[in-house]
Each structure stands twice: as C-alpha cells, then as structure tokens.
Coordinates of C-alpha atoms in Angstrom, one line a residue:
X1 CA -8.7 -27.5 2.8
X2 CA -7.2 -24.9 0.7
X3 CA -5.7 -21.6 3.4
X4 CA -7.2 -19.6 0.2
X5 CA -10.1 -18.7 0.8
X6 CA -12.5 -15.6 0.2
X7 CA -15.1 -15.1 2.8
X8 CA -17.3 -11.9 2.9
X9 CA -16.3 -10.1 6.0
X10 CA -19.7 -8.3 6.1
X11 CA -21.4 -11.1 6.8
X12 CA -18.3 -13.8 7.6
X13 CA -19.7 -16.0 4.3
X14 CA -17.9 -18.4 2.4
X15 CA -17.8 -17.2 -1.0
X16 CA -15.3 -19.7 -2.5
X17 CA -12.3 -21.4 -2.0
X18 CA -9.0 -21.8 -4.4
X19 CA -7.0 -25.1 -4.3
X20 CA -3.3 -23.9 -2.9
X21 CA -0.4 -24.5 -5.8
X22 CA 2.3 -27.5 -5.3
X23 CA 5.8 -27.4 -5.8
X24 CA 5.4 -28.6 -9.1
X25 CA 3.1 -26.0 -10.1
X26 CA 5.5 -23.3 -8.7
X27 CA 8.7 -24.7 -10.2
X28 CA 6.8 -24.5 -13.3
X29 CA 6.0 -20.9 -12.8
X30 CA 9.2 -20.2 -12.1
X31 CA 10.9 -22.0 -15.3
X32 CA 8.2 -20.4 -17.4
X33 CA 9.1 -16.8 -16.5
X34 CA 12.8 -17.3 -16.3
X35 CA 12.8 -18.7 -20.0
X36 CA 10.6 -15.4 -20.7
X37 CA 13.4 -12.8 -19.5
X38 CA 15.7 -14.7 -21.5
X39 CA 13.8 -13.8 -24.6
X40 CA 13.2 -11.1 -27.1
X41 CA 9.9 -10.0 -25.1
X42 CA 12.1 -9.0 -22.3
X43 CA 15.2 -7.6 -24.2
X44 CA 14.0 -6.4 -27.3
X45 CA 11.9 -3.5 -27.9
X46 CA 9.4 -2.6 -24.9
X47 CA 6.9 -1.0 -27.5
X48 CA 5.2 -4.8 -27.2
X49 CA 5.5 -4.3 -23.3
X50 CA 4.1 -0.9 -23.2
X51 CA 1.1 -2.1 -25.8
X52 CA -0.2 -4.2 -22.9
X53 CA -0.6 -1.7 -20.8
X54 CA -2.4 0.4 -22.8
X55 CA -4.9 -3.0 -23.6
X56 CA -4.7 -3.0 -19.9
X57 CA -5.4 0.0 -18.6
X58 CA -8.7 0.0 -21.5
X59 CA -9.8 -3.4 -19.9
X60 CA -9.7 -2.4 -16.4
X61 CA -11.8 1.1 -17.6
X62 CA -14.8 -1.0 -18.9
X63 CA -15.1 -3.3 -16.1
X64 CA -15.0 -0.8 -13.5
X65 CA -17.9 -2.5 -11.4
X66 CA -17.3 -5.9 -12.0
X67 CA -13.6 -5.2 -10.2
X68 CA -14.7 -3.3 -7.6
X69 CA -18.0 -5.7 -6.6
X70 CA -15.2 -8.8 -6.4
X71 CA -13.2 -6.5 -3.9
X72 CA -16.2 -4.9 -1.8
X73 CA -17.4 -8.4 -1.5
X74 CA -14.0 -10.2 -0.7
X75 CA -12.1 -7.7 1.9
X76 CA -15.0 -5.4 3.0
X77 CA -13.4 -1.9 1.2
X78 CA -17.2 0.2 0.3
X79 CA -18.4 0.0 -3.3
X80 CA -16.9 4.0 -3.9
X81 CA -13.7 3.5 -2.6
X82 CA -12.9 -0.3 -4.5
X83 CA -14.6 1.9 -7.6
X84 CA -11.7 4.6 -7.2
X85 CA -9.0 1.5 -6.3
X86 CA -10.1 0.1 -9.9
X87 CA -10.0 3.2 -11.6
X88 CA -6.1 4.1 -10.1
X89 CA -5.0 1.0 -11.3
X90 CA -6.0 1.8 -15.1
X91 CA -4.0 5.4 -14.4
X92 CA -0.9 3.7 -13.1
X93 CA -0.8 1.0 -16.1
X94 CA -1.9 4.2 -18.4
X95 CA 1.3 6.2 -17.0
X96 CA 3.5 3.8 -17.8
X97 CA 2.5 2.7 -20.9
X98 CA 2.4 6.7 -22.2
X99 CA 6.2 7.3 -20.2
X100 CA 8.4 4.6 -19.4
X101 CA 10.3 4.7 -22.9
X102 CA 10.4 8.2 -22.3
X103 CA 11.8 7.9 -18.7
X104 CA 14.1 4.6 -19.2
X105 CA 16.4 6.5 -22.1
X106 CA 20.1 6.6 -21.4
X107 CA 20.9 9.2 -19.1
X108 CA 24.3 11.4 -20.1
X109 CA 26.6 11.7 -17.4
X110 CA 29.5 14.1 -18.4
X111 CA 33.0 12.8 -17.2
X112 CA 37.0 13.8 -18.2
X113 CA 36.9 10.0 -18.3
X114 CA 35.1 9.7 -21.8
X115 CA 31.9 9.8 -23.3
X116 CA 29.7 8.0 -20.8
X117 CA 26.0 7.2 -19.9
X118 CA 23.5 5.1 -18.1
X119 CA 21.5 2.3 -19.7
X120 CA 18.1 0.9 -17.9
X121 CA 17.5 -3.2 -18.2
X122 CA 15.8 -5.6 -16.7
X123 CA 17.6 -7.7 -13.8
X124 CA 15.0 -11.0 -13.9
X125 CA 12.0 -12.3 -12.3
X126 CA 10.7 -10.6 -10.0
X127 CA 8.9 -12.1 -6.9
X128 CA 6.1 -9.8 -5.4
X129 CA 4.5 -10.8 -2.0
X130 CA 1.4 -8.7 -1.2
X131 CA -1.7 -7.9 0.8
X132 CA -5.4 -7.6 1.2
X133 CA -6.2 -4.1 2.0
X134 CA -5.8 -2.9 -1.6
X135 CA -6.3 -6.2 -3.5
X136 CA -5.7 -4.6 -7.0
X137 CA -3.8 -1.2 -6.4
X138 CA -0.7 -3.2 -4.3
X139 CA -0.4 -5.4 -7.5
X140 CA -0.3 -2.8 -10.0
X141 CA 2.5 -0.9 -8.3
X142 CA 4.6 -4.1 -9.2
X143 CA 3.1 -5.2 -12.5
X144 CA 3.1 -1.7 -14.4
X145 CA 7.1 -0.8 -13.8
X146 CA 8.4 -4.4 -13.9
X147 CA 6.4 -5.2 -17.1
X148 CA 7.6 -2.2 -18.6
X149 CA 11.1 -2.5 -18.1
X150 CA 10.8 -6.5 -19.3
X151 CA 11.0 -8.3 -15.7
X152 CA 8.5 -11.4 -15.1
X153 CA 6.9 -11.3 -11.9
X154 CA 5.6 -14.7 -9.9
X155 CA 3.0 -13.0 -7.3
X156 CA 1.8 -14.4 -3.7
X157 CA -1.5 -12.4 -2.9
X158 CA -3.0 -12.1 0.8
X159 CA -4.7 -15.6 1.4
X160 CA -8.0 -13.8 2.0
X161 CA -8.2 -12.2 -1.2
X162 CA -7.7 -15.1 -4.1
X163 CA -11.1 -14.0 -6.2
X164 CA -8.9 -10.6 -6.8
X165 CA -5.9 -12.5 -7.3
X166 CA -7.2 -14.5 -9.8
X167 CA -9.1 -12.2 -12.2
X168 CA -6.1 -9.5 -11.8
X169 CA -4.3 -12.4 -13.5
X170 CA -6.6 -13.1 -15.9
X171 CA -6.6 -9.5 -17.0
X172 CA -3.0 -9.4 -17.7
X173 CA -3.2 -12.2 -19.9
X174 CA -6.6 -11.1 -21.7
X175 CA -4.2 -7.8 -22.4
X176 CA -2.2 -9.4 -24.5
X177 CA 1.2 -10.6 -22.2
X178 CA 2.5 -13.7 -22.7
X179 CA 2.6 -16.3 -20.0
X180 CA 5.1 -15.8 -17.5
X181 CA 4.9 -12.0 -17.8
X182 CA 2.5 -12.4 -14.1
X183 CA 2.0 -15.3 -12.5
X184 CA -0.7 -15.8 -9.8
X185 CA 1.0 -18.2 -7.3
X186 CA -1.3 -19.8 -4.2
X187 CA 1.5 -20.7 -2.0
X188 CA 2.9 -20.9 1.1
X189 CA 5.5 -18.4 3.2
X190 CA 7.7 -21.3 3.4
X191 CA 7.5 -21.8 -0.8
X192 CA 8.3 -17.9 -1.0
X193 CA 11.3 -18.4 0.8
X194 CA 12.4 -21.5 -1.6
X195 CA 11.6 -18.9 -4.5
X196 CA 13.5 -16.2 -3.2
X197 CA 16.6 -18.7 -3.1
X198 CA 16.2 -19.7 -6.0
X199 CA 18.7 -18.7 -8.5
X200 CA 16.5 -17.5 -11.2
X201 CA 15.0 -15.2 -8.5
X202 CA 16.6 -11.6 -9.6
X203 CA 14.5 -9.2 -6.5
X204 CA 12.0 -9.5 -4.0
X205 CA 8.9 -6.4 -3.4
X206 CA 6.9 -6.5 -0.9
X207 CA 4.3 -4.6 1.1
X208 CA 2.5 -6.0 4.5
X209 CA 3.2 -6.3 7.8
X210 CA 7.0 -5.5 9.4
X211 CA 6.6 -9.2 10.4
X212 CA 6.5 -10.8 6.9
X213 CA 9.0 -7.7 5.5
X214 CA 11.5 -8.7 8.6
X215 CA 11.2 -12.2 7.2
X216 CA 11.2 -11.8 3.4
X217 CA 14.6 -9.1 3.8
X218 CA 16.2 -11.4 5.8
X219 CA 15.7 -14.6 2.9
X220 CA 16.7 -11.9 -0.1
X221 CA 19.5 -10.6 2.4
X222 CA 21.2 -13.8 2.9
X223 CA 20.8 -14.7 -0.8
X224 CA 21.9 -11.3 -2.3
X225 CA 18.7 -10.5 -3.7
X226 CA 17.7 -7.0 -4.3
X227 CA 14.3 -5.8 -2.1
X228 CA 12.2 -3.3 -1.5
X229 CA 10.1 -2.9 1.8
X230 CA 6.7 -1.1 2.3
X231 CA 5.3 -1.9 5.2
X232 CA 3.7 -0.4 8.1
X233 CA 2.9 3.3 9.5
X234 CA 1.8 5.6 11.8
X235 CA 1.6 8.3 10.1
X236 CA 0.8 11.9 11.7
X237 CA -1.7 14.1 11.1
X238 CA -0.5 17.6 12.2
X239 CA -3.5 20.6 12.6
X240 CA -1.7 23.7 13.5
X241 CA -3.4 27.1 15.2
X242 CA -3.3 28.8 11.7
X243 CA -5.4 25.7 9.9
X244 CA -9.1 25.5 8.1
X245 CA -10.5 23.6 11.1
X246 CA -13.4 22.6 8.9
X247 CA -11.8 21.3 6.1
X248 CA -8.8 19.5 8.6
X249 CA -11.8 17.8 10.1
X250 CA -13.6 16.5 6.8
X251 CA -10.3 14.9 5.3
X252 CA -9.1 14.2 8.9
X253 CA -12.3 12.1 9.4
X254 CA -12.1 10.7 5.9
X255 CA -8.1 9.4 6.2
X256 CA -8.9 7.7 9.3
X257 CA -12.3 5.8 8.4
X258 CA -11.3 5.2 4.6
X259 CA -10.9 1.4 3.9
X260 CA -12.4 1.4 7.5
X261 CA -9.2 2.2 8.8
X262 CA -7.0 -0.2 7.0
X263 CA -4.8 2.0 5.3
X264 CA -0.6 2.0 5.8
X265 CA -1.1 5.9 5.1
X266 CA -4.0 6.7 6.9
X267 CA -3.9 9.1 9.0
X268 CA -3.3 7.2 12.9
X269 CA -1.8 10.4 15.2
X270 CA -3.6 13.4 14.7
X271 CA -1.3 16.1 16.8
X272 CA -3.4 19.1 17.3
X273 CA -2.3 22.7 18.5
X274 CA -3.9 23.5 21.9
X275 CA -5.1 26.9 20.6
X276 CA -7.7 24.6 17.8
X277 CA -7.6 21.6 19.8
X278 CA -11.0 21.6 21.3
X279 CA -13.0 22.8 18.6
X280 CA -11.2 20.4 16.0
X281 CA -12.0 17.4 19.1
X282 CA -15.6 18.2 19.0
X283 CA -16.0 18.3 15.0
X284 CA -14.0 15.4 14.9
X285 CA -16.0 13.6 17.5
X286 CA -19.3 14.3 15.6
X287 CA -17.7 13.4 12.3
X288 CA -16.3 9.8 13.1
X289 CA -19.5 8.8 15.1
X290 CA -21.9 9.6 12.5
X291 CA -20.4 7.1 10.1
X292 CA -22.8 4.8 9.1
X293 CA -22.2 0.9 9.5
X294 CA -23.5 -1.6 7.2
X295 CA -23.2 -3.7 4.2
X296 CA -19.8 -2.5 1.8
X297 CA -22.1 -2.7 -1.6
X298 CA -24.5 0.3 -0.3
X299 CA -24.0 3.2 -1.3
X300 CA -25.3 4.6 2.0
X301 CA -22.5 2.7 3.9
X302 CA -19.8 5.2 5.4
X303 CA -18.3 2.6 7.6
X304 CA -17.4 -0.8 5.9
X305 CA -16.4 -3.9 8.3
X306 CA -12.4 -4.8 8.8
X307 CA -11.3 -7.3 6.4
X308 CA -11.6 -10.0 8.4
X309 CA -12.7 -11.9 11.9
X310 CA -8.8 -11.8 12.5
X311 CA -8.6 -8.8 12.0
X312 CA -11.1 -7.5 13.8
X313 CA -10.3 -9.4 17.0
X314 CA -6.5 -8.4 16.8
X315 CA -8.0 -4.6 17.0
X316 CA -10.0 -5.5 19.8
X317 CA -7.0 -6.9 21.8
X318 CA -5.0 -4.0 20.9
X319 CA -7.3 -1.2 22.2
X320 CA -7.8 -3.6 25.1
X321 CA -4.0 -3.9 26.2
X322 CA -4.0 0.0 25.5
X323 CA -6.2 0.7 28.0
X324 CA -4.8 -1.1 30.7
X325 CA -1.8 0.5 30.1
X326 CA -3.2 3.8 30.9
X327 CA -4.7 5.2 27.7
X328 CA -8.2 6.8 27.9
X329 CA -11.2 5.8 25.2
X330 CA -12.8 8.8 24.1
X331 CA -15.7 6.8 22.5
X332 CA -16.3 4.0 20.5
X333 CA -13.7 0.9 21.3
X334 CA -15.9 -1.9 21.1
X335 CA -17.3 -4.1 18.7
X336 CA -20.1 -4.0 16.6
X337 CA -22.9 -6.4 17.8
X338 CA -24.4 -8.3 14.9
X339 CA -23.1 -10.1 12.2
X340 CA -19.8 -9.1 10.4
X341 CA -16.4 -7.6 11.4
X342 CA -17.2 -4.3 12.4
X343 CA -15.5 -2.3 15.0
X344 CA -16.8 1.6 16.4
X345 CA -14.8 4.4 15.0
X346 CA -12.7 5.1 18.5
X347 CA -10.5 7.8 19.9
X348 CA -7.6 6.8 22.3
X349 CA -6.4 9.6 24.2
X350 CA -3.3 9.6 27.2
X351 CA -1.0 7.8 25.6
X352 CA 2.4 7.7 26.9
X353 CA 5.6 6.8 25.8
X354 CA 5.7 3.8 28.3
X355 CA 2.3 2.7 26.7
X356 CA 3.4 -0.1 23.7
X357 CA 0.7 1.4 22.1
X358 CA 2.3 4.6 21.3
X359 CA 4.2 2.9 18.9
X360 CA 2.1 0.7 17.4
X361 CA 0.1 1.0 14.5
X362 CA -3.8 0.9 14.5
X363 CA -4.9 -0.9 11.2
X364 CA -8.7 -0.2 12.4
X365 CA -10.8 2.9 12.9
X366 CA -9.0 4.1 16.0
X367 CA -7.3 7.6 16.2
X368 CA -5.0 8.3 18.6
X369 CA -5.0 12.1 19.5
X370 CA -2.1 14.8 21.0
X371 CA -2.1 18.1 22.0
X372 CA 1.1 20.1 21.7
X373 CA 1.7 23.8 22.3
X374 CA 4.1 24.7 19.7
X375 CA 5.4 23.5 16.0
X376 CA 8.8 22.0 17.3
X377 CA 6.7 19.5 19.8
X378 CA 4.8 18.6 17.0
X379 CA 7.5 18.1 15.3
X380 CA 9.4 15.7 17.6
X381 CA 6.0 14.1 18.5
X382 CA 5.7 13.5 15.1
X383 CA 9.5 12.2 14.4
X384 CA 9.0 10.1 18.1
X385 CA 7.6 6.8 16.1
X386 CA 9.2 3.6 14.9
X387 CA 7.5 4.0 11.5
X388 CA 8.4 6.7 8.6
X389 CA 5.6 6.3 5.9
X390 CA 3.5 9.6 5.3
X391 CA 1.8 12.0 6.9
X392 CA 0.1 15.9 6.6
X393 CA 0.3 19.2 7.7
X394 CA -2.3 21.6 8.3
X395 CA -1.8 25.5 8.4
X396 CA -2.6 28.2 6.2
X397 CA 1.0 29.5 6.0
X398 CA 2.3 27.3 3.5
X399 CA 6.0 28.8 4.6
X400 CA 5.6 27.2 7.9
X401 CA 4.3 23.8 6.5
X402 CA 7.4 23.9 4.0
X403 CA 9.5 24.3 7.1
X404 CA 7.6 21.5 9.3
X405 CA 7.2 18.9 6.1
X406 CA 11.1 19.0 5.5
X407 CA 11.5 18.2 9.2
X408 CA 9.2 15.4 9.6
X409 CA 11.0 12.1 9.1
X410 CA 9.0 10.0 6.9
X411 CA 8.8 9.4 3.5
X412 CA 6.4 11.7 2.3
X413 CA 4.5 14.5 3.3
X414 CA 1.0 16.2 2.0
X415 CA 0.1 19.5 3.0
X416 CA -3.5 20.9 3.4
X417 CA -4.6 17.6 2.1
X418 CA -4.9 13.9 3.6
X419 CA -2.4 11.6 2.3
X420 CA -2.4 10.3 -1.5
X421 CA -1.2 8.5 -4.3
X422 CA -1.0 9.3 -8.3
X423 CA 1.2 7.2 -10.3
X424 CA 3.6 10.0 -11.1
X425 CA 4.4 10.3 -7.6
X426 CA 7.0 7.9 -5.8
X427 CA 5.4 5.9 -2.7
X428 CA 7.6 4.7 0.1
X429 CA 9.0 5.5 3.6
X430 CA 12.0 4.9 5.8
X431 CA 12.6 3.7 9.4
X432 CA 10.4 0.3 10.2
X433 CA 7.7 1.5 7.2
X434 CA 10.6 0.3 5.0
X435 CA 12.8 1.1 2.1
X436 CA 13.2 1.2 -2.0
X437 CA 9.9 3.0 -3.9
X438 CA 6.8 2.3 -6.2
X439 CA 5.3 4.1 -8.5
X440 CA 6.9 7.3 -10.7
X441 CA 10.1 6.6 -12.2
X442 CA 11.6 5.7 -8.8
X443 CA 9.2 2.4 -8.9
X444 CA 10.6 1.8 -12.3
X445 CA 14.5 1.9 -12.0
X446 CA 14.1 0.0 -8.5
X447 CA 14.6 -3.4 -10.4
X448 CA 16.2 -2.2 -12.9
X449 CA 20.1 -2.9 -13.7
X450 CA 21.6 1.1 -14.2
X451 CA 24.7 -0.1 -16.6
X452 CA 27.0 2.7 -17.0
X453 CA 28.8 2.6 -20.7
X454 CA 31.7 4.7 -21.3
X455 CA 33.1 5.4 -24.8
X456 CA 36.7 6.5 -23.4
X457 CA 38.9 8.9 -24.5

C-alpha cells in the first residue's frame, strides 16, 4: 500500500491513493532536471522562464474552484480560505513573472578596487520538501523564484496531500515548462536524504515541522548544501491598553481559528494588558465558541476539522499533558463527537514556564492567553519562546508599536492587523522557526549564486 494517500478528514474517507515512486523513477527525475540546468532554458534568457508564469498565474485564475474543492476536500482548509490560498498563488507566480528581471539585474557596487558588480544565476536543482497545511501556497513560494532565476526543483509533498501534489504538477507543465523544470516526487524521507547527497543536488527548502527541518539541515549540512528553514511558531499576539478591543478580537479570533488552527503564523500567545484584559477575554470567549463546525465545502462552516486523525489526536495529547502540568482550560479542549477530525476551539490559561507546554506550539484551535501589566513584560513574554516566526501588535499609538515591533524577536511583525503574506513581502523567522526567506526578492536571491565581477583598474 502506497503511504500516499488522500483521505477526507471531514469524514476520514478514502478518496484515492497514489503509487509511491522507486529509485529508478527518482534517479530519473533527478537526471532529467540536472540535464535541464545545464541548458539554454536555465542560462539563457529568463523571458521564456518568466512567460510561464504569466501562463501560470492565468491558469490558476480560471480554475479557482476546481483548486480549492481538491484542497477543502483533501486537508480539511474551508472552501473560502483554499479559494483565497488558490488565488495567492496566481499573485506570487504573477509577481514574479512582472519583476524578477527587474529585481535580478546586476547590482553596482562602487569600490577603489575597479569597476565592479553583482551578477544573479542559478546554482542547480533544487530539492523542496513541504507540507499539508497549505497544499498549493508552500509550493509556490519555491516554484515562482527558483523557476525564475532558472533552477529545477524535484518536490516531496506532505503524504496526505498527493491529489494537490499532483495537479500543482500538472499545471506547471500545462504552462508551458519543460519537464524537469518541477517534478512531483512520491518518496520517502530516507530517498530525500539520498537526493540531498547527491551531487547534482545544488540546495535544500523546506517548511514543516522542527523535526524533519533538524533532519533535512543536518543531511545539506554535512554535504555542503545550501538550505533554508521555515518551520514552526508561536507566534504572539500582543493587545495593549490603548487597542480597538473590537477589532483585536475579530482578527484575533480569525488568526487563531483560520485553517482551523493549523497555521505556522497564526496567532498561538495572545498577551493582553490587564487594563483590556477582561473585556477582550469575554469577546474572545464569545467569538471562538460560536464557530460553527461542519463539513469544509459549506459555506456556513466557520470551523473546518484538523487535517487529519493524527493530527487531531496529537492535539488531544498535548492539551492533555498541559493540563496535568498545571494549565487551566478555559473551555473547549475536547473532541468533537461524531465523525471527522474536529477538535473545540479551547483556551489554555496558567501556563508556566515549568509547563513544556509554554513552549510548544499548538497546530490546533487552542489559544493560550497572558496577562501582563506593562509593555516591557510583554515584551520579554513575547521574546520568552523557542520559536521566532511572526507575530502582531495592537495599540492605537503607532509610535509605541514601532517601539515594541523592533523589539520583538521574530521575523516579522504586523501591527493593527493579524499576520499576513503578499508576495512582495519576504516570509521567514529566526530561532527554532528557522532561517533563509521566501517570497519578495529575498525568496529569489536565496538560491541564487551572487557572482561579484570586477573590471579592475
């Protein structure tokens, strides 16, 4: 039996299972896009390159629907949110099409030593490893720079979502690039490894767990390979005295339900000023347990199921150790009854720095909530985590969430608004959430190799 498999988690079906790939098959891949960097495609012009992803980005903008029904159905995400997933991805591939010639011209840097400047090429294939929770977006970070700049990518998708895998494939090549450009690999964590040692192997990208980015650094690490690292977070969401309570709460309850919970930039610590703290507890109370449960293609849903049975019981365990450790549920923290993987929106409160839990991440519908009496608590609650990924600040006095965002120690930082993404903006934190970035030119110029030429004298 094939470990590829996509099941519905709304109602645990089997939808359909994909054969996993061989050796052969993989070796084949991997000849295939090597002989493809070596070729005019990848070191001539890029207008070729950059035609794709304008055929792309039209492609993805017709089948809106079809792309986000495939997702809702396989991981669980509702029908709006997989609809807004599908529509990003034609904006990054878009972006890149419109301003990576623009962005990957030589760049002057004036020296006494001559008449020097940096050039931008491509460094080889590329091997991307990613996961379920945003079956489509997580691929096009990797696809739209790397194509651009000429590198071949061989990609391993999350085993639970091969249906998105597949047609995100298929797309690529209905756009015009030739084989090798992306490759959809079913494979194993042990063939990734053989990949990454292979010489033909130029970088390594992946997002997931710190587990599988502790595993795939170490392989690119001990083989010289270049990586980049986005992995987990738990990321703070900071309501200070001064803050639109209202509007704190509506985004605050969005970031943590959204993608029921299952986002590496959701909002997990919400760190309230005592002066708001009770009013923004009992609008925020009201607001998570009025989500609405039910099947991901209804447009009534509010609360979709987790991704998978795995999933769902990991949660389960987690709020269950948390507990016993001394942390207080607010409501919710139990399961669903009924069929699916569904879990109650929950609110952990009293945890402790001697509680593991304060530093884990909650990929689920559980917020854990703080109350601190002044910015500079926040501040060091906020900076007292193992993760560094994103987070926001909420205050009217923009001044004093300038001073509070350049203090927070993550990699980015939204104020008066929930975290985001927009391809012009790079994406990417420090600490255990990782390092390197996707998107904007940063994403572009991570696998890129920055020759400097100098004309001296």
């Amino acid at each position: 039996m094939s470990a590829y498999q996509s099941i519905n988690p709304a109602n645990n079906e089997l939808l359909k299972t994909w054969p996993a790939h061989d050796d052969t098959f993989m070796q084949q891949a991997l000849s295939t896009a090597d002989a493809l960097y070596h070729s005019a495609w990848s070191k001539g012009d890029m207008q070729p390159r950059l035609q794709v992803l304008h055929k792309l980005a039209d492609l993805i903008d017709q089948r809106v629907d079809e792309l986000a029904t495939i997702a809702s159905k396989e991981m669980g995400k509702l029908i709006g949110q997989s609809r807004g997933e599908v529509k990003i991805c034609a904006q990054i591939a878009r972006y890149y099409a419109e301003h990576a010639a623009h962005l990957l011209q030589a760049q002057p840097y004036p020296s006494a030593v001559g008449d020097a400047w940096l050039e931008y090429h491509p460094i080889g294939v590329i091997v991307a490893v990613e996961p379920w929770n945003f079956p489509y977006y997580q691929l096009m970070r990797v696809l739209a720079p790397n194509l651009a700049l000429g590198n071949p990518v061989l990609a391993k998708h999350a085993n639970i979502v091969p249906h998105c895998a597949d047609v995100f494939e298929k797309l690529v090549e209905e756009a015009g690039a030739p084989k090798g450009a992306w490759t959809n690999l079913f494979i194993s964590t042990e063939q990734v490894a053989d990949l990454i040692a292979d010489s033909r192997v130029q970088g390594v990208a992946l997002t997931g767990s710190e587990r599988a980015g502790s595993a795939v650094a170490e392989q690119a690490g001990k083989h010289l390979k270049k990586s980049t690292l986005e992995l987990g977070g738990n990321d703070v969401f900071v309501v200070l005295d001064d803050a639109d309570v209202d509007e704190a709460v509506r985004q605050g309850a969005q970031a943590r339900l959204s993608n029921c919970g299952q986002v590496c930039t959701a909002a997990k610590r919400f760190i309230l000023h005592e002066k708001i703290a009770s009013e923004f507890m009992a609008k925020f109370s009201v607001a998570l347990q009025s989500a609405t449960p039910g099947d991901p293609l209804d447009e009534k849903t509010t609360l979709g199921p987790l991704s998978s049975k795995d999933a769902r019981d990991r949660l389960v365990k987690q709020v269950d150790d948390a507990v016993k450790q001394g942390a207080r549920v607010e409501f919710g923290g139990k399961v669903i009854e009924g069929v699916g993987c569904y879990y109650q929106p929950t609110v952990l409160t009293g945890l402790t720095p001697d509680n593991p839990a304060y530093y884990q991440e909650f990929f689920g519908p559980v917020a854990q909530v703080y109350v601190v009496a002044d910015d500079r608590t926040a501040v060091a609650l906020a900076n007292d985590s193992h993760y560094g990924l994103g987070g926001s600040v909420w205050t009217r006095d923009i001044l004093r969430g300038r001073n509070m965002a350049s203090q927070i120690e993550t990699g980015m930082v939204f104020i008066n608004s929930q975290s985001d993404t927009a391809a012009e903006l790079p994406f990417g934190g420090v600490k255990r959430s990782g390092y390197g970035r996707e998107l904007s030119d940063l994403g572009l110029k991570e696998f890129a190799n920055q020759k400097l030429v100098v004309v001296a004298g």
